[in-house]
PDB file of C-alpha atoms in Angstrom:
ATOM      1  CA  MET A   4    -100.693  -0.791  98.853  1.00  0.00           C
ATOM      2  CA  THR A   5    -103.962  -2.425  99.684  1.00  0.00           C
ATOM      3  CA  VAL A   6    -107.120  -2.097  97.759  1.00  0.00           C
ATOM      4  CA  GLN A   7    -108.646   0.099 100.339  1.00  0.00           C
ATOM      5  CA  GLN A   8    -105.616   2.373 100.285  1.00  0.00           C
ATOM      6  CA  ASN A   9    -105.759   2.730  96.533  1.00  0.00           C
ATOM      7  CA  LEU A  10    -109.589   3.385  96.694  1.00  0.00           C
ATOM      8  CA  ILE A  11    -109.004   6.146  99.276  1.00  0.00           C
ATOM      9  CA  ALA A  12    -106.160   7.631  97.222  1.00  0.00           C
ATOM     10  CA  GLY A  13    -108.245   7.624  94.203  1.00  0.00           C
ATOM     11  CA  VAL A  14    -111.285   9.204  96.076  1.00  0.00           C
ATOM     12  CA  CYS A  15    -108.862  11.995  97.204  1.00  0.00           C
ATOM     13  CA  LEU A  16    -107.499  12.464  93.655  1.00  0.00           C
ATOM     14  CA  ALA A  17    -110.835  12.785  92.310  1.00  0.00           C
ATOM     15  CA  ILE A  18    -111.861  15.367  94.945  1.00  0.00           C
ATOM     16  CA  GLY A  19    -108.681  17.292  94.110  1.00  0.00           C
ATOM     17  CA  ILE A  20    -109.232  17.274  90.449  1.00  0.00           C
ATOM     18  CA  ALA A  21    -113.028  18.208  90.954  1.00  0.00           C
ATOM     19  CA  SER A  22    -111.789  21.114  93.260  1.00  0.00           C
ATOM     20  CA  VAL A  23    -109.277  22.388  90.864  1.00  0.00           C
ATOM     21  CA  GLY A  24    -111.881  22.299  88.084  1.00  0.00           C
ATOM     22  CA  PHE A  25    -114.407  24.032  90.219  1.00  0.00           C
ATOM     23  CA  SER A  26    -111.944  26.807  91.222  1.00  0.00           C
ATOM     24  CA  LEU A  27    -110.780  27.191  87.584  1.00  0.00           C
ATOM     25  CA  LYS A  28    -114.274  27.677  86.409  1.00  0.00           C
ATOM     26  CA  ALA A  29    -114.981  30.098  89.156  1.00  0.00           C
ATOM     27  CA  GLY A  30    -112.032  32.106  88.231  1.00  0.00           C
ATOM     28  CA  ILE A  31    -113.067  31.954  84.548  1.00  0.00           C
ATOM     29  CA  ASP A  32    -116.593  33.073  85.425  1.00  0.00           C
ATOM     30  CA  HIS A  33    -115.229  35.809  87.658  1.00  0.00           C
ATOM     31  CA  TYR A  34    -112.978  37.025  84.998  1.00  0.00           C
ATOM     32  CA  VAL A  35    -115.695  36.929  82.375  1.00  0.00           C
ATOM     33  CA  ASP A  36    -117.990  38.793  84.715  1.00  0.00           C
ATOM     34  CA  ARG A  37    -115.343  41.372  85.430  1.00  0.00           C
ATOM     35  CA  ASP A  38    -115.157  42.270  81.775  1.00  0.00           C
ATOM     36  CA  ARG A  39    -118.771  42.874  81.653  1.00  0.00           C
ATOM     37  CA  VAL A  40    -119.388  46.395  82.847  1.00  0.00           C
ATOM     38  CA  VAL A  41    -121.386  49.356  81.881  1.00  0.00           C
ATOM     39  CA  THR A  42    -120.105  53.062  82.529  1.00  0.00           C
ATOM     40  CA  VAL A  43    -122.747  55.687  83.122  1.00  0.00           C
ATOM     41  CA  LYS A  44    -122.920  59.413  84.281  1.00  0.00           C
ATOM     42  CA  GLY A  45    -125.210  60.831  86.687  1.00  0.00           C
ATOM     43  CA  LEU A  46    -125.918  64.704  86.710  1.00  0.00           C
ATOM     44  CA  ALA A  47    -127.300  66.886  89.465  1.00  0.00           C
ATOM     45  CA  GLU A  48    -127.901  70.629  89.078  1.00  0.00           C
ATOM     46  CA  ARG A  49    -129.149  73.344  91.483  1.00  0.00           C
ATOM     47  CA  THR A  50    -129.949  77.003  90.895  1.00  0.00           C
ATOM     48  CA  VAL A  51    -129.091  78.949  93.999  1.00  0.00           C
ATOM     49  CA  GLN A  52    -128.715  82.711  94.889  1.00  0.00           C
ATOM     50  CA  ALA A  53    -125.270  84.164  95.471  1.00  0.00           C
ATOM     51  CA  ASP A  54    -124.546  84.804  99.061  1.00  0.00           C
ATOM     52  CA  TYR A  55    -121.560  87.352  98.746  1.00  0.00           C
ATOM     53  CA  ALA A  56    -121.265  90.294  96.578  1.00  0.00           C
ATOM     54  CA  ILE A  57    -118.258  92.764  95.646  1.00  0.00           C
ATOM     55  CA  TRP A  58    -119.403  95.999  94.090  1.00  0.00           C
ATOM     56  CA  PRO A  59    -116.967  98.598  92.996  1.00  0.00           C
ATOM     57  CA  VAL A  60    -118.915 101.744  92.841  1.00  0.00           C
ATOM     58  CA  THR A  61    -116.437 103.683  90.700  1.00  0.00           C
ATOM     59  CA  PHE A  62    -116.893 107.301  89.591  1.00  0.00           C
ATOM     60  CA  ARG A  63    -114.935 110.057  87.900  1.00  0.00           C
ATOM     61  CA  VAL A  64    -114.787 113.880  88.275  1.00  0.00           C
ATOM     62  CA  THR A  65    -112.678 115.978  85.832  1.00  0.00           C
ATOM     63  CA  GLY A  66    -111.483 119.722  86.087  1.00  0.00           C
ATOM     64  CA  ASN A  67    -108.229 121.779  85.687  1.00  0.00           C
ATOM     65  CA  ASP A  68    -107.533 122.324  89.544  1.00  0.00           C
ATOM     66  CA  VAL A  69    -106.333 119.221  91.322  1.00  0.00           C
ATOM     67  CA  ALA A  70    -107.076 120.530  94.747  1.00  0.00           C
ATOM     68  CA  ALA A  71    -110.777 121.512  93.851  1.00  0.00           C
ATOM     69  CA  LEU A  72    -110.883 118.257  91.965  1.00  0.00           C
ATOM     70  CA  TYR A  73    -110.090 116.271  95.009  1.00  0.00           C
ATOM     71  CA  GLN A  74    -112.638 118.177  97.304  1.00  0.00           C
ATOM     72  CA  THR A  75    -115.308 117.360  94.637  1.00  0.00           C
ATOM     73  CA  ALA A  76    -114.406 113.762  94.687  1.00  0.00           C
ATOM     74  CA  GLN A  77    -114.561 113.540  98.511  1.00  0.00           C
ATOM     75  CA  ARG A  78    -117.779 115.074  98.458  1.00  0.00           C
ATOM     76  CA  GLN A  79    -119.086 112.566  96.036  1.00  0.00           C
ATOM     77  CA  ALA A  80    -117.672 109.647  97.916  1.00  0.00           C
ATOM     78  CA  ASP A  81    -119.229 110.730 101.083  1.00  0.00           C
ATOM     79  CA  GLU A  82    -122.561 110.906  99.345  1.00  0.00           C
ATOM     80  CA  ILE A  83    -122.168 107.507  98.026  1.00  0.00           C
ATOM     81  CA  HIS A  84    -121.226 106.168 101.233  1.00  0.00           C
ATOM     82  CA  ALA A  85    -124.319 107.726 102.909  1.00  0.00           C
ATOM     83  CA  PHE A  86    -126.466 106.187  99.988  1.00  0.00           C
ATOM     84  CA  LEU A  87    -125.038 102.805 100.654  1.00  0.00           C
ATOM     85  CA  LYS A  88    -125.775 103.100 104.482  1.00  0.00           C
ATOM     86  CA  GLU A  89    -129.389 104.120 103.593  1.00  0.00           C
ATOM     87  CA  GLN A  90    -129.878 100.791 101.761  1.00  0.00           C
ATOM     88  CA  GLY A  91    -128.915  98.834 104.726  1.00  0.00           C
ATOM     89  CA  ILE A  92    -125.114  98.309 104.085  1.00  0.00           C
ATOM     90  CA  PRO A  93    -123.195  98.763 107.205  1.00  0.00           C
ATOM     91  CA  ASP A  94    -119.897 100.766 107.504  1.00  0.00           C
ATOM     92  CA  SER A  95    -117.936  97.520 107.973  1.00  0.00           C
ATOM     93  CA  ASP A  96    -118.753  96.426 104.531  1.00  0.00           C
ATOM     94  CA  ILE A  97    -117.874  99.758 102.771  1.00  0.00           C
ATOM     95  CA  SER A  98    -114.282 100.863 101.790  1.00  0.00           C
ATOM     96  CA  LEU A  99    -112.823 103.731  99.900  1.00  0.00           C
ATOM     97  CA  SER A 100    -110.046 103.515  97.408  1.00  0.00           C
ATOM     98  CA  ALA A 101    -107.212 105.986  96.994  1.00  0.00           C
ATOM     99  CA  PRO A 102    -107.819 108.286  94.068  1.00  0.00           C
ATOM    100  CA  THR A 103    -106.090 108.122  90.972  1.00  0.00           C
ATOM    101  CA  VAL A 104    -105.449 111.376  88.816  1.00  0.00           C
ATOM    102  CA  THR A 105    -104.793 111.281  85.244  1.00  0.00           C
ATOM    103  CA  ASP A 106    -103.246 114.204  83.288  1.00  0.00           C
ATOM    104  CA  GLN A 107    -105.170 114.091  80.042  1.00  0.00           C
ATOM    105  CA  LEU A 108    -102.773 116.455  78.255  1.00  0.00           C
ATOM    106  CA  SER A 109     -99.515 114.622  79.287  1.00  0.00           C
ATOM    107  CA  ASP A 110     -99.927 112.031  76.517  1.00  0.00           C
ATOM    108  CA  TYR A 111    -102.342 113.827  74.121  1.00  0.00           C
ATOM    109  CA  TYR A 112    -101.582 114.231  70.486  1.00  0.00           C
ATOM    110  CA  GLY A 113    -104.254 116.002  68.224  1.00  0.00           C
ATOM    111  CA  ASN A 114    -105.733 119.290  67.344  1.00  0.00           C
ATOM    112  CA  ASN A 115    -108.666 119.048  69.699  1.00  0.00           C
ATOM    113  CA  PRO A 116    -107.537 118.688  73.406  1.00  0.00           C
ATOM    114  CA  PRO A 117    -109.887 117.720  76.158  1.00  0.00           C
ATOM    115  CA  PRO A 118    -111.735 120.771  77.796  1.00  0.00           C
ATOM    116  CA  GLU A 119    -110.570 119.784  81.119  1.00  0.00           C
ATOM    117  CA  ARG A 120    -106.903 118.757  81.913  1.00  0.00           C
ATOM    118  CA  TYR A 121    -107.403 116.340  84.880  1.00  0.00           C
ATOM    119  CA  ARG A 122    -109.557 113.272  85.476  1.00  0.00           C
ATOM    120  CA  LEU A 123    -109.793 111.798  88.965  1.00  0.00           C
ATOM    121  CA  GLU A 124    -111.304 108.248  89.610  1.00  0.00           C
ATOM    122  CA  MET A 125    -112.290 106.913  92.862  1.00  0.00           C
ATOM    123  CA  SER A 126    -114.100 103.842  94.160  1.00  0.00           C
ATOM    124  CA  VAL A 127    -116.276 103.216  97.088  1.00  0.00           C
ATOM    125  CA  SER A 128    -116.264  99.339  97.181  1.00  0.00           C
ATOM    126  CA  VAL A 129    -118.926  97.138  99.069  1.00  0.00           C
ATOM    127  CA  ALA A 130    -117.986  93.544  99.940  1.00  0.00           C
ATOM    128  CA  THR A 131    -120.834  92.075 101.823  1.00  0.00           C
ATOM    129  CA  ALA A 132    -122.924  88.769 102.646  1.00  0.00           C
ATOM    130  CA  ASP A 133    -125.972  90.866 102.241  1.00  0.00           C
ATOM    131  CA  VAL A 134    -126.621  90.420  98.430  1.00  0.00           C
ATOM    132  CA  GLN A 135    -130.069  91.557  98.585  1.00  0.00           C
ATOM    133  CA  SER A 136    -129.147  95.112  99.906  1.00  0.00           C
ATOM    134  CA  VAL A 137    -126.709  95.264  97.159  1.00  0.00           C
ATOM    135  CA  LEU A 138    -129.161  94.417  94.524  1.00  0.00           C
ATOM    136  CA  ASN A 139    -131.660  97.082  96.114  1.00  0.00           C
ATOM    137  CA  ALA A 140    -128.889  99.622  96.152  1.00  0.00           C
ATOM    138  CA  MET A 141    -128.106  98.940  92.325  1.00  0.00           C
ATOM    139  CA  SER A 142    -131.559  99.411  91.168  1.00  0.00           C
ATOM    140  CA  LYS A 143    -131.596 102.878  92.934  1.00  0.00           C
ATOM    141  CA  GLN A 144    -128.258 104.032  91.329  1.00  0.00           C
ATOM    142  CA  ALA A 145    -130.157 106.626  89.255  1.00  0.00           C
ATOM    143  CA  GLU A 146    -130.669 108.662  92.361  1.00  0.00           C
ATOM    144  CA  LEU A 147    -126.720 109.265  92.557  1.00  0.00           C
ATOM    145  CA  ILE A 148    -126.552 110.047  88.859  1.00  0.00           C
ATOM    146  CA  GLN A 149    -129.301 112.647  89.177  1.00  0.00           C
ATOM    147  CA  ASN A 150    -126.954 114.287  91.571  1.00  0.00           C
ATOM    148  CA  GLY A 151    -124.118 114.628  88.961  1.00  0.00           C
ATOM    149  CA  ILE A 152    -122.156 111.570  89.837  1.00  0.00           C
ATOM    150  CA  LEU A 153    -120.555 110.010  86.845  1.00  0.00           C
ATOM    151  CA  PHE A 154    -120.198 106.188  87.278  1.00  0.00           C
ATOM    152  CA  GLN A 155    -117.630 104.106  85.565  1.00  0.00           C
ATOM    153  CA  GLN A 156    -119.221 101.220  83.773  1.00  0.00           C
ATOM    154  CA  ASN A 157    -116.227  99.108  83.240  1.00  0.00           C
ATOM    155  CA  TYR A 158    -116.149  97.740  86.869  1.00  0.00           C
ATOM    156  CA  ARG A 159    -118.505  94.723  87.114  1.00  0.00           C
ATOM    157  CA  THR A 160    -120.239  93.499  90.201  1.00  0.00           C
ATOM    158  CA  GLN A 161    -119.009  90.137  91.230  1.00  0.00           C
ATOM    159  CA  PHE A 162    -121.313  87.568  92.767  1.00  0.00           C
ATOM    160  CA  TYR A 163    -120.126  84.522  94.634  1.00  0.00           C
ATOM    161  CA  PHE A 164    -121.907  81.367  96.065  1.00  0.00           C
ATOM    162  CA  ASN A 165    -119.727  80.073  99.280  1.00  0.00           C
ATOM    163  CA  GLY A 166    -122.413  77.712 100.592  1.00  0.00           C
ATOM    164  CA  LEU A 167    -121.451  74.635  98.430  1.00  0.00           C
ATOM    165  CA  ASN A 168    -120.683  72.336 101.534  1.00  0.00           C
ATOM    166  CA  SER A 169    -124.353  72.723 102.649  1.00  0.00           C
ATOM    167  CA  ILE A 170    -125.813  71.195  99.386  1.00  0.00           C
ATOM    168  CA  LYS A 171    -122.844  68.979  98.323  1.00  0.00           C
ATOM    169  CA  PRO A 172    -124.023  65.711 100.065  1.00  0.00           C
ATOM    170  CA  ALA A 173    -127.609  65.960  98.614  1.00  0.00           C
ATOM    171  CA  MET A 174    -126.278  66.713  94.962  1.00  0.00           C
ATOM    172  CA  ILE A 175    -123.816  63.961  95.253  1.00  0.00           C
ATOM    173  CA  GLU A 176    -126.706  61.403  96.322  1.00  0.00           C
ATOM    174  CA  GLU A 177    -128.869  62.737  93.529  1.00  0.00           C
ATOM    175  CA  ALA A 178    -126.228  62.407  90.967  1.00  0.00           C
ATOM    176  CA  THR A 179    -125.347  58.804  92.079  1.00  0.00           C
ATOM    177  CA  LYS A 180    -129.097  57.895  91.958  1.00  0.00           C
ATOM    178  CA  ASN A 181    -129.369  59.100  88.446  1.00  0.00           C
ATOM    179  CA  ALA A 182    -126.320  57.230  87.267  1.00  0.00           C
ATOM    180  CA  ARG A 183    -127.867  53.906  88.860  1.00  0.00           C
ATOM    181  CA  ALA A 184    -131.050  54.561  87.040  1.00  0.00           C
ATOM    182  CA  ALA A 185    -129.322  54.857  83.665  1.00  0.00           C
ATOM    183  CA  ALA A 186    -127.368  51.651  84.534  1.00  0.00           C
ATOM    184  CA  GLN A 187    -130.388  49.885  85.545  1.00  0.00           C
ATOM    185  CA  LYS A 188    -132.127  50.826  82.185  1.00  0.00           C
ATOM    186  CA  PHE A 189    -129.086  49.604  80.130  1.00  0.00           C
ATOM    187  CA  ALA A 190    -128.934  46.424  81.960  1.00  0.00           C
ATOM    188  CA  GLU A 191    -132.714  45.849  81.426  1.00  0.00           C
ATOM    189  CA  ASP A 192    -132.319  46.520  77.750  1.00  0.00           C
ATOM    190  CA  SER A 193    -129.411  44.085  77.464  1.00  0.00           C
ATOM    191  CA  GLU A 194    -131.222  41.366  79.504  1.00  0.00           C
ATOM    192  CA  SER A 195    -128.625  41.562  82.195  1.00  0.00           C
ATOM    193  CA  THR A 196    -128.764  42.069  86.154  1.00  0.00           C
ATOM    194  CA  LEU A 197    -127.123  45.045  87.329  1.00  0.00           C
ATOM    195  CA  GLY A 198    -124.324  44.042  89.858  1.00  0.00           C
ATOM    196  CA  GLN A 199    -122.111  46.172  92.178  1.00  0.00           C
ATOM    197  CA  ILE A 200    -120.119  49.171  91.554  1.00  0.00           C
ATOM    198  CA  ARG A 201    -116.823  48.485  90.046  1.00  0.00           C
ATOM    199  CA  ARG A 202    -115.508  52.057  90.086  1.00  0.00           C
ATOM    200  CA  ALA A 203    -116.875  55.410  90.818  1.00  0.00           C
ATOM    201  CA  SER A 204    -115.403  59.037  90.220  1.00  0.00           C
ATOM    202  CA  GLN A 205    -117.229  61.977  91.910  1.00  0.00           C
ATOM    203  CA  GLY A 206    -116.272  64.538  89.450  1.00  0.00           C
ATOM    204  CA  GLN A 207    -115.810  68.272  90.234  1.00  0.00           C
ATOM    205  CA  PHE A 208    -118.475  70.722  91.251  1.00  0.00           C
ATOM    206  CA  THR A 209    -118.676  73.827  88.975  1.00  0.00           C
ATOM    207  CA  ILE A 210    -120.392  76.957  89.717  1.00  0.00           C
ATOM    208  CA  SER A 211    -121.427  79.528  86.948  1.00  0.00           C
ATOM    209  CA  ASP A 212    -123.787  82.228  86.303  1.00  0.00           C
ATOM    210  CA  ARG A 213    -127.240  80.985  85.531  1.00  0.00           C
ATOM    211  CA  ASP A 214    -127.264  83.678  82.720  1.00  0.00           C
ATOM    212  CA  SER A 215    -125.499  86.941  81.722  1.00  0.00           C
ATOM    213  CA  ASN A 216    -128.422  89.182  82.892  1.00  0.00           C
ATOM    214  CA  THR A 217    -128.817  87.721  86.486  1.00  0.00           C
ATOM    215  CA  PRO A 218    -125.197  86.887  87.652  1.00  0.00           C
ATOM    216  CA  TYR A 219    -126.569  86.689  91.355  1.00  0.00           C
ATOM    217  CA  TYR A 220    -128.107  83.433  90.432  1.00  0.00           C
ATOM    218  CA  LYS A 221    -125.655  80.692  90.215  1.00  0.00           C
ATOM    219  CA  ARG A 222    -125.903  77.237  88.591  1.00  0.00           C
ATOM    220  CA  VAL A 223    -124.105  74.508  90.631  1.00  0.00           C
ATOM    221  CA  ARG A 224    -123.366  71.258  88.791  1.00  0.00           C
ATOM    222  CA  ILE A 225    -121.749  68.036  89.432  1.00  0.00           C
ATOM    223  CA  VAL A 226    -121.377  64.820  87.014  1.00  0.00           C
ATOM    224  CA  THR A 227    -120.481  61.557  88.691  1.00  0.00           C
ATOM    225  CA  THR A 228    -118.929  58.622  86.588  1.00  0.00           C
ATOM    226  CA  ILE A 229    -119.675  55.089  87.928  1.00  0.00           C
ATOM    227  CA  GLU A 230    -118.923  51.781  86.476  1.00  0.00           C
ATOM    228  CA  TYR A 231    -121.298  48.800  87.402  1.00  0.00           C
ATOM    229  CA  TYR A 232    -120.815  45.106  86.901  1.00  0.00           C
ATOM    230  CA  LEU A 233    -123.303  43.316  84.647  1.00  0.00           C
ATOM    231  CA  LYS A 234    -124.623  39.707  85.237  1.00  0.00           C
ATOM    232  CA  ASP A 235    -126.868  37.269  83.347  1.00  0.00           C
TER     233      ASP A 235
END
């Protein structure tokens, strides 16, 4: 092998060794950088008004004659129905349940039996997207009570929010920005530079009552979890 050939071979070998060393260093740096991450959470919240309500207007009547009891209940159901329509709730959102009759003496044990043997319960239910009309009607319930209608208070009005899809993109964007801001502050405090996202988890949306007194206002909440690379 000539001197020139030996020189070429040596240069090639040196280049190969340098390339291996460079690749090894890059791999080590990448491995080190890969382990330098920060995990942050971003929160977004909205307070929205419910857009659907289910209101069971449940009442009871008592008496000793079942036939007369049913007539009284039907009359009161018609009165409630008319009241709801006056508040702007259409017929299509109102339904009447079948009556339930209880013989109060059948399972009674004691010395003071109830003054009236039968109790009949019935519900005029409202299921509507017109939440405001329901709230208006609920505030005027006293008008029906003054007419002798006895409401059962153990049936709670339920309010729902079904418009999540309309606010979901903006809330995810807000939560992501809040997470990045937290990560940026961490990077500055640690004298590092914030890198790209390593891993992200959107999290689940939760919808709950804003408080127990105003269940027709809902709190929508999302928490995102994001990992960022850190660099020197």
